[in-house]
Short mmCIF file of C-alpha atoms and ligand atoms in Angstrom, two decimals:
data_model
loop_
_atom_site.label_atom_id
_atom_site.label_comp_id
_atom_site.label_asym_id
_atom_site.label_seq_id
_atom_site.Cartn_x
_atom_site.Cartn_y
_atom_site.Cartn_z
CA MET A 180 43.97 136.97 84.62
CA VAL A 181 40.60 135.96 83.17
CA TYR A 182 39.88 137.00 79.67
CA ILE A 183 36.47 137.95 78.41
CA LYS A 184 36.04 137.14 74.76
CA SER A 185 34.55 139.49 72.35
CA GLU A 186 31.92 138.40 69.83
CA SER A 187 34.50 138.10 67.07
CA GLU A 188 36.75 136.04 69.25
CA ILE A 189 33.83 133.82 70.23
CA GLU A 190 33.12 133.25 66.50
CA LEU A 191 36.70 131.96 66.13
CA MET A 192 36.32 129.75 69.15
CA ARG A 193 33.13 128.21 67.69
CA GLU A 194 35.13 127.25 64.64
CA SER A 195 37.95 125.62 66.66
CA GLY A 196 35.35 123.91 68.87
CA ARG A 197 33.56 122.54 65.81
CA ILE A 198 36.89 121.10 64.50
CA VAL A 199 37.52 119.34 67.84
CA LYS A 200 34.06 117.91 67.92
CA GLU A 201 34.28 116.60 64.35
CA THR A 202 37.71 115.10 65.18
CA LEU A 203 36.36 113.21 68.14
CA ASP A 204 33.37 112.05 65.99
CA PHE A 205 35.85 110.80 63.41
CA VAL A 206 37.85 108.94 66.10
CA GLY A 207 34.65 107.49 67.51
CA LYS A 208 33.83 106.03 64.05
CA ASN A 209 37.25 104.54 63.53
CA ILE A 210 38.59 103.42 66.93
CA HIS A 211 38.49 99.63 67.43
CA ALA A 212 40.12 96.74 69.31
CA GLY A 213 43.47 95.67 67.77
CA MET A 214 44.58 99.18 66.98
CA THR A 215 47.44 100.89 68.87
CA THR A 216 47.00 104.19 70.76
CA LYS A 217 49.57 105.55 68.35
CA GLU A 218 47.17 104.81 65.49
CA VAL A 219 44.49 106.75 67.30
CA ASP A 220 46.85 109.71 67.51
CA GLU A 221 47.48 109.43 63.77
CA LEU A 222 43.79 109.73 63.06
CA VAL A 223 43.62 112.84 65.24
CA TYR A 224 46.59 114.48 63.59
CA ARG A 225 45.22 113.67 60.08
CA TYR A 226 41.79 115.07 60.79
CA ILE A 227 42.86 118.22 62.63
CA THR A 228 45.43 119.21 60.04
CA SER A 229 42.95 118.51 57.18
CA CYS A 230 40.73 121.21 58.73
CA GLY A 231 43.57 123.73 58.48
CA ALA A 232 44.06 123.68 62.27
CA THR A 233 46.95 122.75 64.42
CA PRO A 234 47.03 120.11 67.26
CA SER A 235 47.91 122.26 70.26
CA SER A 236 49.07 119.34 72.37
CA LEU A 237 51.92 118.40 69.94
CA GLY A 238 55.01 119.86 71.50
CA TYR A 239 53.00 121.39 74.46
CA GLY A 240 55.47 121.22 77.42
CA GLY A 241 57.22 118.54 75.36
CA PHE A 242 54.18 116.34 74.91
CA PRO A 243 55.06 114.21 71.86
CA ALA A 244 51.63 113.69 70.20
CA SER A 245 48.42 115.33 69.03
CA ALA A 246 46.11 113.49 71.34
CA CYS A 247 46.14 112.15 74.90
CA VAL A 248 44.95 108.50 74.70
CA SER A 249 44.27 107.02 78.07
CA VAL A 250 43.26 103.35 78.42
CA ASN A 251 41.42 101.95 81.43
CA GLU A 252 43.46 102.76 84.60
CA VAL A 253 45.13 105.71 82.75
CA VAL A 254 43.22 108.78 83.89
CA VAL A 255 44.61 111.34 81.49
CA HIS A 256 47.66 112.40 79.47
CA GLY A 257 48.31 108.91 78.09
CA ILE A 258 51.10 109.14 75.54
CA PRO A 259 50.23 107.39 72.36
CA SER A 260 52.32 104.25 72.07
CA ASP A 261 52.39 100.68 70.80
CA ARG A 262 49.81 99.71 73.44
CA VAL A 263 47.11 97.73 71.62
CA ILE A 264 43.49 98.58 72.44
CA ALA A 265 41.68 95.48 73.49
CA ASP A 266 38.03 94.42 73.45
CA GLY A 267 36.41 95.59 76.73
CA ASP A 268 38.72 98.66 77.16
CA ILE A 269 37.50 102.13 77.82
CA VAL A 270 39.69 104.68 76.00
CA SER A 271 39.68 108.41 76.75
CA VAL A 272 40.78 110.59 73.90
CA ASP A 273 41.50 114.26 74.68
CA ILE A 274 42.39 116.71 72.04
CA THR A 275 42.97 120.39 71.61
CA ALA A 276 42.99 122.19 68.25
CA GLU A 277 43.92 125.70 67.40
CA LYS A 278 42.72 127.68 64.37
CA ASN A 279 43.10 131.44 63.77
CA GLY A 280 44.79 131.72 67.13
CA TYR A 281 42.10 130.20 69.26
CA ASN A 282 41.71 126.80 70.90
CA GLY A 283 39.01 124.27 71.43
CA ASP A 284 39.52 121.36 73.84
CA ALA A 285 37.37 118.28 74.43
CA ALA A 286 37.59 114.67 75.53
CA ARG A 287 35.41 111.63 75.21
CA THR A 288 35.72 108.10 76.69
CA PHE A 289 35.01 105.49 74.02
CA LEU A 290 33.75 101.93 74.80
CA ILE A 291 35.61 99.26 72.83
CA GLY A 292 33.54 96.28 71.95
CA ASN A 293 32.11 94.26 74.82
CA VAL A 294 32.52 96.55 77.84
CA SER A 295 31.52 95.45 81.38
CA GLU A 296 28.43 96.94 82.94
CA GLU A 297 30.45 98.50 85.67
CA LYS A 298 32.77 100.34 83.28
CA ARG A 299 29.85 101.42 81.15
CA ARG A 300 28.22 102.91 84.27
CA LEU A 301 31.43 104.77 85.11
CA VAL A 302 31.53 106.35 81.64
CA LYS A 303 27.89 107.25 81.73
CA VAL A 304 28.12 108.86 85.20
CA THR A 305 31.19 110.85 84.11
CA GLU A 306 29.26 112.38 81.22
CA GLU A 307 26.36 113.02 83.53
CA CYS A 308 28.74 114.93 85.86
CA PHE A 309 29.44 117.36 83.05
CA PHE A 310 25.74 117.93 82.35
CA LYS A 311 24.98 118.32 86.04
CA ALA A 312 27.69 120.98 86.16
CA ILE A 313 26.17 123.15 83.35
CA GLU A 314 22.66 122.92 84.72
CA GLY A 315 21.71 126.50 85.63
CA LEU A 316 25.16 127.65 84.73
CA GLN A 317 25.31 131.30 83.55
CA ALA A 318 26.88 134.64 84.29
CA GLY A 319 26.84 135.43 88.08
CA VAL A 320 27.10 131.75 89.18
CA PRO A 321 30.01 131.14 91.60
CA LEU A 322 32.84 129.12 89.94
CA TYR A 323 33.05 126.35 92.37
CA ASP A 324 29.42 125.45 91.95
CA ILE A 325 30.70 123.52 88.94
CA GLY A 326 33.00 121.34 91.03
CA TYR A 327 30.24 120.96 93.65
CA ALA A 328 27.86 119.60 91.07
CA VAL A 329 30.47 117.20 89.64
CA GLN A 330 31.62 115.95 92.96
CA THR A 331 28.12 115.52 94.34
CA HIS A 332 27.04 113.41 91.45
CA ALA A 333 30.29 111.29 91.26
CA GLU A 334 30.38 110.55 95.00
CA LYS A 335 26.69 109.73 95.12
CA ASN A 336 27.52 106.97 92.66
CA GLY A 337 30.41 105.75 94.75
CA TYR A 338 33.24 107.09 92.56
CA GLY A 339 36.44 109.09 93.31
CA VAL A 340 36.94 112.63 91.98
CA VAL A 341 40.40 113.31 90.80
CA ARG A 342 41.87 116.31 92.64
CA ALA A 343 45.35 116.62 91.18
CA LEU A 344 44.07 117.86 87.79
CA VAL A 345 41.44 120.44 86.98
CA GLY A 346 39.54 122.16 84.15
CA HIS A 347 40.58 125.60 83.01
CA GLY A 348 39.91 128.72 81.02
CA ILE A 349 40.76 128.56 77.31
CA GLY A 350 41.25 130.90 74.41
CA ARG A 351 44.47 132.03 72.72
CA ASP A 352 46.09 129.63 75.12
CA MET A 353 45.05 126.08 75.81
CA HIS A 354 45.20 126.77 79.51
CA GLU A 355 44.02 130.14 80.85
CA ASP A 356 42.70 131.29 84.15
CA PRO A 357 40.65 130.34 86.00
CA SER A 358 41.27 126.80 87.26
CA VAL A 359 38.01 124.85 87.19
CA PRO A 360 38.13 122.08 89.84
CA ASN A 361 35.85 119.09 89.81
CA TYR A 362 35.33 119.46 93.55
CA GLY A 363 34.33 122.39 95.71
CA ARG A 364 31.97 124.17 98.00
CA LYS A 365 28.73 125.53 96.72
CA GLY A 366 28.50 129.33 96.64
CA THR A 367 32.19 129.91 96.62
CA GLY A 368 34.73 131.16 94.05
CA MET A 369 34.65 134.03 91.56
CA ARG A 370 31.39 134.82 89.86
CA LEU A 371 31.38 133.74 86.19
CA LYS A 372 31.01 136.43 83.63
CA ALA A 373 29.51 136.41 80.14
CA GLY A 374 32.19 135.89 77.48
CA MET A 375 34.35 133.60 79.59
CA THR A 376 35.30 130.41 77.84
CA ILE A 377 36.16 127.44 80.15
CA CYS A 378 36.76 123.79 79.89
CA ILE A 379 34.73 121.60 82.24
CA GLU A 380 36.29 118.19 82.40
CA PRO A 381 35.25 115.69 85.04
CA MET A 382 37.95 112.93 85.60
CA ILE A 383 36.29 110.30 87.55
CA ASN A 384 37.70 107.10 89.04
CA MET A 385 35.83 103.88 89.75
CA GLY A 386 37.70 103.58 93.09
CA THR A 387 39.98 105.99 94.97
CA TRP A 388 40.40 109.60 93.82
CA LYS A 389 44.12 109.13 94.38
CA VAL A 390 46.38 109.12 91.33
CA ASN A 391 50.00 108.43 90.49
CA PHE A 392 52.20 110.39 88.07
CA SER A 393 54.41 108.28 85.89
CA ASP A 394 58.07 108.99 85.51
CA ASP A 395 57.52 109.47 81.76
CA GLY A 396 56.42 112.92 82.97
CA TRP A 397 52.83 112.60 81.71
CA THR A 398 50.83 109.48 82.26
CA VAL A 399 48.45 109.84 85.23
CA THR A 400 46.99 106.50 86.55
CA THR A 401 44.61 105.63 89.29
CA ALA A 402 46.48 104.68 92.52
CA ASP A 403 44.41 101.50 92.92
CA GLY A 404 44.62 100.44 89.25
CA LEU A 405 40.84 100.61 88.74
CA PRO A 406 39.49 102.34 85.63
CA ALA A 407 38.90 106.01 85.16
CA ALA A 408 36.85 108.10 82.73
CA HIS A 409 37.14 111.59 81.32
CA TYR A 410 34.62 113.80 79.57
CA GLU A 411 35.41 117.38 78.56
CA ASN A 412 33.79 120.27 76.61
CA THR A 413 34.72 123.85 75.91
CA VAL A 414 31.88 125.99 77.26
CA LEU A 415 30.97 129.68 76.71
CA ILE A 416 29.34 131.49 79.55
CA LYS A 417 26.45 133.68 78.56
CA GLU A 418 24.13 135.99 80.45
CA ASP A 419 21.34 133.51 80.31
CA GLY A 420 23.04 130.14 80.03
CA VAL A 421 25.94 128.42 78.30
CA GLU A 422 26.87 127.37 74.80
CA ILE A 423 28.86 124.25 74.42
CA LEU A 424 31.37 124.90 71.68
CA THR A 425 32.50 121.27 71.22
CA LEU A 426 29.13 119.55 71.00
N1 MF3 B 683 43.75 118.64 76.61
C1 MF3 B 683 44.36 118.63 77.97
C2 MF3 B 683 43.36 119.45 78.87
O1 MF3 B 683 42.24 119.16 78.89
C3 MF3 B 683 45.74 119.11 78.03
C4 MF3 B 683 46.63 118.33 77.12
S1 MF3 B 683 48.09 118.12 77.81
C5 MF3 B 683 49.10 117.92 76.49
O2 MF3 B 683 43.71 120.34 79.60
F1 MF3 B 683 50.25 117.82 76.93
F2 MF3 B 683 48.69 116.95 75.78
F3 MF3 B 683 49.07 119.04 75.75
CO1 CO B 684 41.52 118.41 77.04
CO1 CO B 685 41.13 120.78 79.12
#
């Protein structure tokens, strides 16, 4: 069931989106080599709660933290731990915050210190995948055009597109219909409608698209151990374009 948000619901989603964006900016200013991924989570918890919002990930399906913190070969859903972030790492931080009953969800991949040229390129192309996906996006566009755009750009650059995890609708729940894959055939899928709010979140691997699921129940890693990047925003579909709620 796809929910179309009213203007007053959209106003609340703008506020949650703004909090998520500010939290990620705060993380970006403070994340550094030598810190543990648990300390990153503490920054996230502190910032979100100081805004009068709730970190939706905390306790979601049993997830034990406010942020997913995924280093190098960890694609997504890294559980904050005593792992120390090192110079040259790329660290994806994915957070969801709820305020007044509505969620915002976004992720960034941060470059820590002296990062290799090939990892920098992966992070850059992953961000580009998102922006390719929103080019020309508006009401009436078929849903899988999003995945087509992401996949085309990623594969053109020699990268693997994660299939096992997808973007999603968002609103009162962190995950609503529809699923928003990062792969797909142009011109297929439901037609987007104004008032839909969706998360577009390319998860791009330097090597194979294949991933492994850890027996901790959460951590997703690349099957070949090569690095992965993640970039996500919450996007409102409008008649004549999109509004990015987390930028
Ligand atoms: N923020 C993630 C997403 O983009 C989901 C978080 S999983 C959780 O869909 F367990 F941390 F909540
Ligand atoms: Co997310
Ligand atoms: Co998401």
